[in-house]
CSV table of C-alpha atoms in Angstrom, one decimal:
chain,number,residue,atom,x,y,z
A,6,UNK,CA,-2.4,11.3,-2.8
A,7,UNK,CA,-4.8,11.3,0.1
A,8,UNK,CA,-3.6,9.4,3.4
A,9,UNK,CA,-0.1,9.2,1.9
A,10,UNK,CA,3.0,9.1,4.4
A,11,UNK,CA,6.6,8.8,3.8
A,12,UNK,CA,8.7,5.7,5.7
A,13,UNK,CA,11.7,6.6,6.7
A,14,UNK,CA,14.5,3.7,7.8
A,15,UNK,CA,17.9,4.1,8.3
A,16,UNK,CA,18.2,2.5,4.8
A,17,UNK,CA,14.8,3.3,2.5
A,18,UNK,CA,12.3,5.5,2.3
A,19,UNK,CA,8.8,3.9,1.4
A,20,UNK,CA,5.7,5.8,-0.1
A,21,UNK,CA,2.4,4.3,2.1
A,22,UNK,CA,-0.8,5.0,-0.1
A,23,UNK,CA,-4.0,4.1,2.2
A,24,UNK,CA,-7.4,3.7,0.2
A,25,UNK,CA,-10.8,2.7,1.7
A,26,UNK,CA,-12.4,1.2,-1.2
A,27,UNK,CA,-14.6,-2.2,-1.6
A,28,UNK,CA,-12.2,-2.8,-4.4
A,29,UNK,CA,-9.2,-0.4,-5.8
A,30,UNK,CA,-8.3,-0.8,-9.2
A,31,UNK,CA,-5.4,-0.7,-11.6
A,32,UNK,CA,-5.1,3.3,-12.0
A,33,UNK,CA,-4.3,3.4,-7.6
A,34,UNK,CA,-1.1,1.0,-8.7
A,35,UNK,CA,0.3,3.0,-12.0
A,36,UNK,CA,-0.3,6.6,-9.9
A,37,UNK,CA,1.8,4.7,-6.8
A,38,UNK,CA,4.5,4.1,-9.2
A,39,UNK,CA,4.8,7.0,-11.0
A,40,UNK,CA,5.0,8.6,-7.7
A,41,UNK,CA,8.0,6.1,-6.4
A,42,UNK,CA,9.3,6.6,-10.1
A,43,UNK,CA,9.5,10.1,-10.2
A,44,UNK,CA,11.5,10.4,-6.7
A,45,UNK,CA,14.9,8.0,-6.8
A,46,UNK,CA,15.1,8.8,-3.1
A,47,UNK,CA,12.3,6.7,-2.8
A,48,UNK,CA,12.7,2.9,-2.7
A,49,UNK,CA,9.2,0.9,-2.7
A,50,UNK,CA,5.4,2.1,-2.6
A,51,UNK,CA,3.2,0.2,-0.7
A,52,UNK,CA,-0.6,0.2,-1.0
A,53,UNK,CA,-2.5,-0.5,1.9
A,54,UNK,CA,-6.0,-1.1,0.9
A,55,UNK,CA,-9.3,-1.6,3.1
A,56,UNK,CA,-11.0,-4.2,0.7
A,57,UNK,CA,-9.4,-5.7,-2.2
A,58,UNK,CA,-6.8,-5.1,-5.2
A,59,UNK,CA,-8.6,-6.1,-8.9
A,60,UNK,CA,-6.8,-8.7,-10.7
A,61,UNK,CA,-5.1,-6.0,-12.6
A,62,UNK,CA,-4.1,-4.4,-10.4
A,63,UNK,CA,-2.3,-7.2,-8.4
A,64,UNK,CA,-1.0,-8.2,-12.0
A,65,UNK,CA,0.7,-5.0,-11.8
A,66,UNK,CA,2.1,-4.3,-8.7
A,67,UNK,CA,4.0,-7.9,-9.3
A,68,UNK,CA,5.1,-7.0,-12.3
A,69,UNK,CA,7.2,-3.9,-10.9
A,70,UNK,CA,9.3,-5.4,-8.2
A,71,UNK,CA,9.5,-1.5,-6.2
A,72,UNK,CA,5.6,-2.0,-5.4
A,73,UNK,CA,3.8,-4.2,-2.7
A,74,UNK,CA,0.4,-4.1,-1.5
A,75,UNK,CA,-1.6,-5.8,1.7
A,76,UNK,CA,-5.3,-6.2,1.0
A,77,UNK,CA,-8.1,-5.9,3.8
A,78,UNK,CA,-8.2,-9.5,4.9
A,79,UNK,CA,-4.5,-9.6,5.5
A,80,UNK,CA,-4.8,-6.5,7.1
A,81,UNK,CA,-7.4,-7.8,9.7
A,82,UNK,CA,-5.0,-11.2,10.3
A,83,UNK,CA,-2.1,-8.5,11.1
A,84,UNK,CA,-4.0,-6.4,13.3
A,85,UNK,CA,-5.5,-9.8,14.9
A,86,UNK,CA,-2.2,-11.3,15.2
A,87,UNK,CA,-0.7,-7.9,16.6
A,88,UNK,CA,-3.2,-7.6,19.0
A,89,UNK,CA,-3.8,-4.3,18.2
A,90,UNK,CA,-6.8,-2.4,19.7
A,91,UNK,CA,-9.6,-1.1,18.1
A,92,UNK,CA,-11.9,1.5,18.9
A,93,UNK,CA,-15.8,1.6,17.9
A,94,UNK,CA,-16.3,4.5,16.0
């Protein structure tokens, strides 16, 4: 996966997929699964997605309880509440 990193807690491991896309479909979530699927070592994926999750997609991810996602608006509200800083590029 491109921009893919690996979280590592004291108690999980996470897979964090990042995709700048207007709109990420349905495929992103089952290849994010079969990737957290085909490691038990790992515990959730998490998508992390510029713009926005199609309804299947969000159907998905909700359906398999070792996915999550955060879409481009609430990724603006937690920068914005986090105040963190931004450079122009």
């Amino acid at each position: 996966f491109p921009y893919t990193t690996l979280f590592r807690s004291s108690t999980e491991r996470i897979v964090i997929q990042c995709k700048r896309k207007n709109q990420v479909g349905v495929e992103v979530a089952r290849e994010l699964l079969g990737a957290v699927s085909a490691n038990p070592q790992i515990s959730k994926g998490f998508l992390v997605v510029s713009g926005t999750l199609s309804q299947a997609s969000k159907d998905f991810m909700s359906e398999h309880g070792r996915l999550a996602f955060l879409d481009g608006v609430e990724l603006a509200r937690r920068i914005i509440e986090l105040k963190i800083p931004l450079k122009d590029s």
